[in-house]
PDB file of C-alpha atoms and ligand atoms in Angstrom:
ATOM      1  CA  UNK A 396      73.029  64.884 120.101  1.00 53.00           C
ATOM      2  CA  UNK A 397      74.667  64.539 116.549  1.00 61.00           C
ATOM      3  CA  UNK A 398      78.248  64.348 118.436  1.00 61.00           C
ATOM      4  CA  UNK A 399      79.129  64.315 122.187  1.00 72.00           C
ATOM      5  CA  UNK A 400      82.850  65.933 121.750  1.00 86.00           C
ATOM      6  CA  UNK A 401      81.462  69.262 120.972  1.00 91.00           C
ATOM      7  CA  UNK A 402      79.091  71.965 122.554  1.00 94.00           C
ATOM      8  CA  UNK A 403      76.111  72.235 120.336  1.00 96.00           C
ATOM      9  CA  UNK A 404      73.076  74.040 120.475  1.00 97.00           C
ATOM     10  CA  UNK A 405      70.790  73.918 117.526  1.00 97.00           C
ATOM     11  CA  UNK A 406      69.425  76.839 116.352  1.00 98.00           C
ATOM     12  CA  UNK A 407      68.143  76.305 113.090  1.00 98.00           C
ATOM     13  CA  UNK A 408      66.798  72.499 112.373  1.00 98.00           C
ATOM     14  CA  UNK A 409      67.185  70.803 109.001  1.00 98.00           C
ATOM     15  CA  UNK A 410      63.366  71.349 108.257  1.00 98.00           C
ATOM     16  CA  UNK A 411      63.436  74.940 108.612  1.00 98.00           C
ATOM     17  CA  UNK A 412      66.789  75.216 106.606  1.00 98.00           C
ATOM     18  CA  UNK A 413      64.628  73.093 103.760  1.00 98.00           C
ATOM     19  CA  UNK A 414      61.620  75.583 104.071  1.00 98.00           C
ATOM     20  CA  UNK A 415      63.711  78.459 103.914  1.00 98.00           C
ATOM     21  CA  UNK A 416      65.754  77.065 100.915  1.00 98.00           C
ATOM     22  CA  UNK A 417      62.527  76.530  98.658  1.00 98.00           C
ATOM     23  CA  UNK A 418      61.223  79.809  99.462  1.00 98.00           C
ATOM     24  CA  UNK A 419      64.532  81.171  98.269  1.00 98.00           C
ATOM     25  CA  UNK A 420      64.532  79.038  95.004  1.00 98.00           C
ATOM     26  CA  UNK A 421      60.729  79.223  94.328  1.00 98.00           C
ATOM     27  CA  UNK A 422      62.205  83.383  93.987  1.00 98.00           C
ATOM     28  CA  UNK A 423      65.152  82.634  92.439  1.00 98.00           C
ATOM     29  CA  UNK A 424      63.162  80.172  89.315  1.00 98.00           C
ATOM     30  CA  UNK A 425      60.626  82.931  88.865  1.00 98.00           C
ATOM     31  CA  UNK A 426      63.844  85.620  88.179  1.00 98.00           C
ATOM     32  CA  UNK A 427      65.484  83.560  86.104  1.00 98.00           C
ATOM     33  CA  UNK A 428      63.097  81.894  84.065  1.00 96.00           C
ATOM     34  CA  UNK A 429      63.740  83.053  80.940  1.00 96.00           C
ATOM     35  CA  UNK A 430      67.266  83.251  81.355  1.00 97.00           C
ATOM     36  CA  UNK A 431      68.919  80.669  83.635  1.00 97.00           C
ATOM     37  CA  UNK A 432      72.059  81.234  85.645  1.00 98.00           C
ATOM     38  CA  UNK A 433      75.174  80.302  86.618  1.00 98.00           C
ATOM     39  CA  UNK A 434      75.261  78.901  90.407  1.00 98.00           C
ATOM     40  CA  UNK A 435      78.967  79.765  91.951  1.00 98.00           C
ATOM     41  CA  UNK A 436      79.047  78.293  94.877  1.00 98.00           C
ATOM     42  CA  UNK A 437      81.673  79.229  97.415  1.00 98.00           C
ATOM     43  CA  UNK A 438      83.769  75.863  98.664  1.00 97.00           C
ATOM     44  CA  UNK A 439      83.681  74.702 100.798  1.00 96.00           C
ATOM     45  CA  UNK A 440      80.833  75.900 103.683  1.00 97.00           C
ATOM     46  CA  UNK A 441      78.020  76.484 100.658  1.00 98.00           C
ATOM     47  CA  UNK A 442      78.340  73.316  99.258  1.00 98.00           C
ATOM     48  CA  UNK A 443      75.427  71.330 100.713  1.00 98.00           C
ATOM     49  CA  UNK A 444      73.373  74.697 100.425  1.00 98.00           C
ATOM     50  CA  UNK A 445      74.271  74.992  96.882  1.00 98.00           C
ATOM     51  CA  UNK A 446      72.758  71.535  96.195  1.00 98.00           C
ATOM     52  CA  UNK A 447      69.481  71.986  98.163  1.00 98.00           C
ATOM     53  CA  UNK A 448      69.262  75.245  96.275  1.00 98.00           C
ATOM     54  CA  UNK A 449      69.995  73.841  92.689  1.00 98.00           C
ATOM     55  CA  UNK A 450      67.668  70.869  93.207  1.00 98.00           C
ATOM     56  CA  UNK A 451      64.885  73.057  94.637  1.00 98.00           C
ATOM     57  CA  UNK A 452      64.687  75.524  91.685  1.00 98.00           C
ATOM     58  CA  UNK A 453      63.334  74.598  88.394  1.00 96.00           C
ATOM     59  CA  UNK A 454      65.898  75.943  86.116  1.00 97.00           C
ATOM     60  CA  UNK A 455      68.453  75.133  83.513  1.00 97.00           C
ATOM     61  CA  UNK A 456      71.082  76.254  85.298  1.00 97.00           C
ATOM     62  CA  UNK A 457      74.779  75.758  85.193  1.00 98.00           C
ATOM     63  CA  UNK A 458      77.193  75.312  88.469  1.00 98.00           C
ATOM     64  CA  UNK A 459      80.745  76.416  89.093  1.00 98.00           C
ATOM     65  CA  UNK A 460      82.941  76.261  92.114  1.00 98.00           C
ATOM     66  CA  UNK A 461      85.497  78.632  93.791  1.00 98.00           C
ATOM     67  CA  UNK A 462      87.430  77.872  96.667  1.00 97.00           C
ATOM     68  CA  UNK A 463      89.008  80.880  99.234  1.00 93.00           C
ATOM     69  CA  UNK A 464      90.527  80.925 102.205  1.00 84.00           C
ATOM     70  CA  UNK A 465      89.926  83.415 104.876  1.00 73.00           C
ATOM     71  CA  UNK A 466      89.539  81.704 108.063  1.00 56.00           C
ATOM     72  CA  UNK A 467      91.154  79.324 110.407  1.00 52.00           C
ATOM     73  CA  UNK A 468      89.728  77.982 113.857  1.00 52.00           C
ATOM     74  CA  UNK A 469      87.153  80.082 115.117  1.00 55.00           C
ATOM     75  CA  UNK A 470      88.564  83.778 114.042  1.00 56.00           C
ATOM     76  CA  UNK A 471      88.778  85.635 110.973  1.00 55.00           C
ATOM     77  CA  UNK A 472      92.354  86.326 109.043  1.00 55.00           C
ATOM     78  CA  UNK A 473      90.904  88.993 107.271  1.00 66.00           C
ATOM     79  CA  UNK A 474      93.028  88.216 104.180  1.00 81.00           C
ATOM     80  CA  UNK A 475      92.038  86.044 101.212  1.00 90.00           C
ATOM     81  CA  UNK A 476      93.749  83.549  99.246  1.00 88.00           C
ATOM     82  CA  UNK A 477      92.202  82.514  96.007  1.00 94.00           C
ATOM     83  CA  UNK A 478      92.850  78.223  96.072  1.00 96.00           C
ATOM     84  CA  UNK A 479      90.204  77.406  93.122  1.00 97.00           C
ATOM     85  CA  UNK A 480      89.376  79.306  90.497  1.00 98.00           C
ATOM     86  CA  UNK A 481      86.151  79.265  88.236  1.00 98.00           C
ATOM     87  CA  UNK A 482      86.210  77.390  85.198  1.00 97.00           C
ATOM     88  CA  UNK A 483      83.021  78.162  83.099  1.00 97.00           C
ATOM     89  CA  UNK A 484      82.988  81.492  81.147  1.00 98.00           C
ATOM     90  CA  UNK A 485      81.092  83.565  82.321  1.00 98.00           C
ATOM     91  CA  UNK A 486      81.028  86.804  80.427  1.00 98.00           C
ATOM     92  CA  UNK A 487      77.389  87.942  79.694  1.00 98.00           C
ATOM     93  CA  UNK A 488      75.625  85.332  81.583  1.00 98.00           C
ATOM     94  CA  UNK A 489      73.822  85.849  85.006  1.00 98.00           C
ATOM     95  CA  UNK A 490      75.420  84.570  88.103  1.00 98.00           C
ATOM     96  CA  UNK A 491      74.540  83.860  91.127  1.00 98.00           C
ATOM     97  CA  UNK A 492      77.210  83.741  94.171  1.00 98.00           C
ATOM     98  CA  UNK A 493      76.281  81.092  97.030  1.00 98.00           C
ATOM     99  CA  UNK A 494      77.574  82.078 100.165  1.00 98.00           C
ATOM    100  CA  UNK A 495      77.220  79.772 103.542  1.00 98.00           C
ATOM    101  CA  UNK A 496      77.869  82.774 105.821  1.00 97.00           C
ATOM    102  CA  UNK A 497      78.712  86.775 105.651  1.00 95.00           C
ATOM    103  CA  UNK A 498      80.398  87.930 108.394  1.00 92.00           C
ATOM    104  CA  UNK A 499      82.467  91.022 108.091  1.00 88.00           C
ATOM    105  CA  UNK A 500      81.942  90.960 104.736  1.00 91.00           C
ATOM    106  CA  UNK A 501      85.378  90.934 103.441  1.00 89.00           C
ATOM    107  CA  UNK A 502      85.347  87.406 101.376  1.00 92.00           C
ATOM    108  CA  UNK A 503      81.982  88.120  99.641  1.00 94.00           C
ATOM    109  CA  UNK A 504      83.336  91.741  98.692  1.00 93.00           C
ATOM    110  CA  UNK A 505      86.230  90.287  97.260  1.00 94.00           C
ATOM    111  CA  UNK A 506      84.877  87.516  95.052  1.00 96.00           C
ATOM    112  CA  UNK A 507      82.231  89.880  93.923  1.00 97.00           C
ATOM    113  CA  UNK A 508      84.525  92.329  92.205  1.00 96.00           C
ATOM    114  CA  UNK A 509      86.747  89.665  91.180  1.00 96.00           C
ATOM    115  CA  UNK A 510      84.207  88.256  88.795  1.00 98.00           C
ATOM    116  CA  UNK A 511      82.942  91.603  88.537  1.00 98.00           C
ATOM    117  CA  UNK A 512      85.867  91.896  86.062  1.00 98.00           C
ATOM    118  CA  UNK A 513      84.743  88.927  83.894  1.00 98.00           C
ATOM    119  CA  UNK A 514      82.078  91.055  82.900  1.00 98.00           C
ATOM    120  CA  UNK A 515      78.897  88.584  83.532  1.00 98.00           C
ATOM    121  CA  UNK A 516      75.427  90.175  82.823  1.00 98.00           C
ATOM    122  CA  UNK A 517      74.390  90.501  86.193  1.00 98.00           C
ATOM    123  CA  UNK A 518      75.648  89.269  89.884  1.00 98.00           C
ATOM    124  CA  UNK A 519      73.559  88.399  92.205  1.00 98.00           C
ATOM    125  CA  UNK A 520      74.112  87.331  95.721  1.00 98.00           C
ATOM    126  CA  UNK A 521      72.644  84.618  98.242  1.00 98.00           C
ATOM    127  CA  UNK A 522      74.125  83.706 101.167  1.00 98.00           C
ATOM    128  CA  UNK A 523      72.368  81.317 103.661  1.00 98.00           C
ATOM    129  CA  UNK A 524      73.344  83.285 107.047  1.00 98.00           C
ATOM    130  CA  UNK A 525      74.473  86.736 107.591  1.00 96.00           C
ATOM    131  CA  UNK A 526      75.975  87.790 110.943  1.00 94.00           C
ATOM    132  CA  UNK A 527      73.692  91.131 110.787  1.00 82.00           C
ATOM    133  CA  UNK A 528      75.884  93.202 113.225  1.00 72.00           C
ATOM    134  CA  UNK A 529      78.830  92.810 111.557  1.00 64.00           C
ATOM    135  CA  UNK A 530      79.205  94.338 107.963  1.00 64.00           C
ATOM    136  CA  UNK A 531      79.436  97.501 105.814  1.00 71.00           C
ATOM    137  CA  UNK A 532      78.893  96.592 102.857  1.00 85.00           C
ATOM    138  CA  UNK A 533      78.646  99.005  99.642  1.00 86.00           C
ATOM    139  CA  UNK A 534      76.465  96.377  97.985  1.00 91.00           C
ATOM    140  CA  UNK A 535      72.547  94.775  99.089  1.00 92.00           C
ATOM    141  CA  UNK A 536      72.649  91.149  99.368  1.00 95.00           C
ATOM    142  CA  UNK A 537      69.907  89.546  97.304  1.00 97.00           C
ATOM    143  CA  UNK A 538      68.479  86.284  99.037  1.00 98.00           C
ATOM    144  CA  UNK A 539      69.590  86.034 102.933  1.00 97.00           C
ATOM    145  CA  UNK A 540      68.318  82.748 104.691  1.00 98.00           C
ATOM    146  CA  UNK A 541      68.554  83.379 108.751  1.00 98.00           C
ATOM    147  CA  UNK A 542      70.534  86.295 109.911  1.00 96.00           C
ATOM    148  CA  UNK A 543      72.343  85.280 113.055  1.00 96.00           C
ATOM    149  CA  UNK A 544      74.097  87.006 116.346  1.00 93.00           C
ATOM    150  CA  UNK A 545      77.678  86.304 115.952  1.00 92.00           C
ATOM    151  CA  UNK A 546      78.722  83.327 117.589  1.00 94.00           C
ATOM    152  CA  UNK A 547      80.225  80.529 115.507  1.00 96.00           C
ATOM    153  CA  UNK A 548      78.316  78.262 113.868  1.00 98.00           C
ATOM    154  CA  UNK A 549      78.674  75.061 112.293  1.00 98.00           C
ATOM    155  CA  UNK A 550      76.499  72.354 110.555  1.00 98.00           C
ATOM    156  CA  UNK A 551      75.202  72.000 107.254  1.00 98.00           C
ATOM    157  CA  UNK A 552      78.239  72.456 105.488  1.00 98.00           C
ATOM    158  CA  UNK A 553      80.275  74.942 107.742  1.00 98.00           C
ATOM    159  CA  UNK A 554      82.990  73.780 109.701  1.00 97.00           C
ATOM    160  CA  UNK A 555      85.374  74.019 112.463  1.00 96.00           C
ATOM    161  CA  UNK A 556      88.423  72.925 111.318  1.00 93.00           C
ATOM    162  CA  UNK A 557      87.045  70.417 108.624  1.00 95.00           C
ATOM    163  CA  UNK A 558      84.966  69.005 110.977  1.00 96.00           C
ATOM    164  CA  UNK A 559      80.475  68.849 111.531  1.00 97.00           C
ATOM    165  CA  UNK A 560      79.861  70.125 108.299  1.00 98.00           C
ATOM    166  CA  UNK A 561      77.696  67.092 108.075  1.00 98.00           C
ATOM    167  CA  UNK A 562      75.333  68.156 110.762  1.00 98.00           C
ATOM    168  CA  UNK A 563      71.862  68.169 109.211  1.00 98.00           C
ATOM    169  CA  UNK A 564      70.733  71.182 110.971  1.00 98.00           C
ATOM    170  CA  UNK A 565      72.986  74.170 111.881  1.00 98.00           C
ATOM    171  CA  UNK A 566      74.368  74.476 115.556  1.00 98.00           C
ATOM    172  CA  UNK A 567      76.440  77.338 117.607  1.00 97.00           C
ATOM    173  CA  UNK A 568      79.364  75.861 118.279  1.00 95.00           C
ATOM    174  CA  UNK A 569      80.107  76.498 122.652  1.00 91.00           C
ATOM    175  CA  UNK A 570      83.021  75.260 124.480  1.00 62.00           C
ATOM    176  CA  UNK A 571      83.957  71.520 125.791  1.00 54.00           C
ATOM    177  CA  UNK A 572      81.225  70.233 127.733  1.00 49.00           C
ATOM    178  CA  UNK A 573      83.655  68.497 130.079  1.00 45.00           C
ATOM    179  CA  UNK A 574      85.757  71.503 131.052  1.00 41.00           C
TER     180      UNK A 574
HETATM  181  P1  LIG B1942      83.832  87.040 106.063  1.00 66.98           P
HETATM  182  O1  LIG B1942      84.845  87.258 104.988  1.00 66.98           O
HETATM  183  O2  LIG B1942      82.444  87.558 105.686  1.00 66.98           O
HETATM  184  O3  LIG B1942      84.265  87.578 107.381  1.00 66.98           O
HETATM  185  O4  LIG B1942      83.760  85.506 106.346  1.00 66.98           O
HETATM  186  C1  LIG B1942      83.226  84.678 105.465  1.00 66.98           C
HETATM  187  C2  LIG B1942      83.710  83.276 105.617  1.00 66.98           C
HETATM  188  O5  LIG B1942      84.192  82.972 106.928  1.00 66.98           O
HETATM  189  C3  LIG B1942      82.551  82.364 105.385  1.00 66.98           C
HETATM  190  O6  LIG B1942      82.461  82.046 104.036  1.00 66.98           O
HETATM  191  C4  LIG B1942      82.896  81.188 106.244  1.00 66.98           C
HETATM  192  O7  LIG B1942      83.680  80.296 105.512  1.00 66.98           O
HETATM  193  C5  LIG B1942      83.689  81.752 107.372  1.00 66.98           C
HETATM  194  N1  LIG B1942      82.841  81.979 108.553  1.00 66.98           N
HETATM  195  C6  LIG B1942      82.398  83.156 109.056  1.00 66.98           C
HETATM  196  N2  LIG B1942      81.643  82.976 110.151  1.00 66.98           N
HETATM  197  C7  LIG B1942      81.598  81.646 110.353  1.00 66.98           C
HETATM  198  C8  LIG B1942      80.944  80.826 111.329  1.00 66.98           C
HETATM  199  O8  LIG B1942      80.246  81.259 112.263  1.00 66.98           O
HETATM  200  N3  LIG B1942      81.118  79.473 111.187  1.00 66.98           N
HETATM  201  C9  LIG B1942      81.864  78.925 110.206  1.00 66.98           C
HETATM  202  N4  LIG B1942      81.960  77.608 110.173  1.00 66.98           N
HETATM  203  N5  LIG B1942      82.485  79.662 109.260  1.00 66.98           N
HETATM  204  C10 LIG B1942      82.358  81.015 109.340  1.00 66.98           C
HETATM  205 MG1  LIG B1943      82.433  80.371 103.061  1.00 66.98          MG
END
């Protein structure tokens, strides 16, 4: 067990994560090759997915960061807060959005027409889970690692409350063991 003060059941190991990740960037180099994009990678859950994904393409590609808030504990606000904005400029270039998790949608929605308005060339989309229930989104989601039921999960970047987003493989978080 990674840590005994939490509930943890794995459901996807680090191996399959890797798998999955090459797949997705063994697509993403052969898209791209001849014009190489811009990585934004969502801060903080996508930021250990971003770097698997970078390192397992074979592109010149450039990497930005933007930080949101939309969450806190275990349940959705449902309102955003921009904290970090992009710095690169990224008018007429391809980009690529990397997401940890899409849940109801609402944060992916709203970072995709906010640097909709930057006018890149093209936006693409991958997130590493997507809680499949949940969403109506007007837009398709381009690369989609696992999609999930909806319990909470953490590991591999994603949190609760700061915490296990060193995990190595990603776990549904349960409640305390001891109660
Ligand atoms: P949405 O706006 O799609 O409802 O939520 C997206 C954000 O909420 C994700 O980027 C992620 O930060 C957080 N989130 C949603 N579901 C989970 C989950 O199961 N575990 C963790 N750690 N974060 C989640
Ligand atoms: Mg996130």
């Amino acid at each position: 067990m990674p840590s005994n003060k939490y509930s943890l059941k794995e459901i996807f190991t680090e191996k399959q994560i890797l798998d999955r990740v090459k797949k997705i960037a063994f697509d993403i180099s052969n898209k791209y090759f001849d014009d190489p994009p811009i990585f934004i990678s969502i801060l903080k859950g996508s930021f250990i997915f971003a770097a698997d994904l970078i390192r397992a393409t074979n592109l010149d590609s450039e990497i930005d960061f933007i930080e949101v808030a939309s969450y806190s504990g275990t349940s959705s606000k449902g309102s955003i807060t921009l904290k970090k904005d992009i710095s690169i400029n990224i008018k007429n270039r391809n980009i690529i959005i990397v997401e940890d998790i899409i849940d109801t949608g609402i944060t992916i929605k709203f970072l995709k027409e906010k640097l909709e308005k930057l006018e890149p060339k093209s936006i693409a989309i991958v997130t590493l889970l997507m809680k499949t229930q949940v969403q109506n989104l007007d837009f398709k989601i381009d690369w989609v690692g696992f999609e999930i039921t909806p319990e909470f999960v953490v590991g591999y970047g994603l949190d609760f409350d700061q915490k296990l987003r060193n995990l190595r493989g990603i776990y549904i978080l349960g409640g305390n063991e001891s109660e």
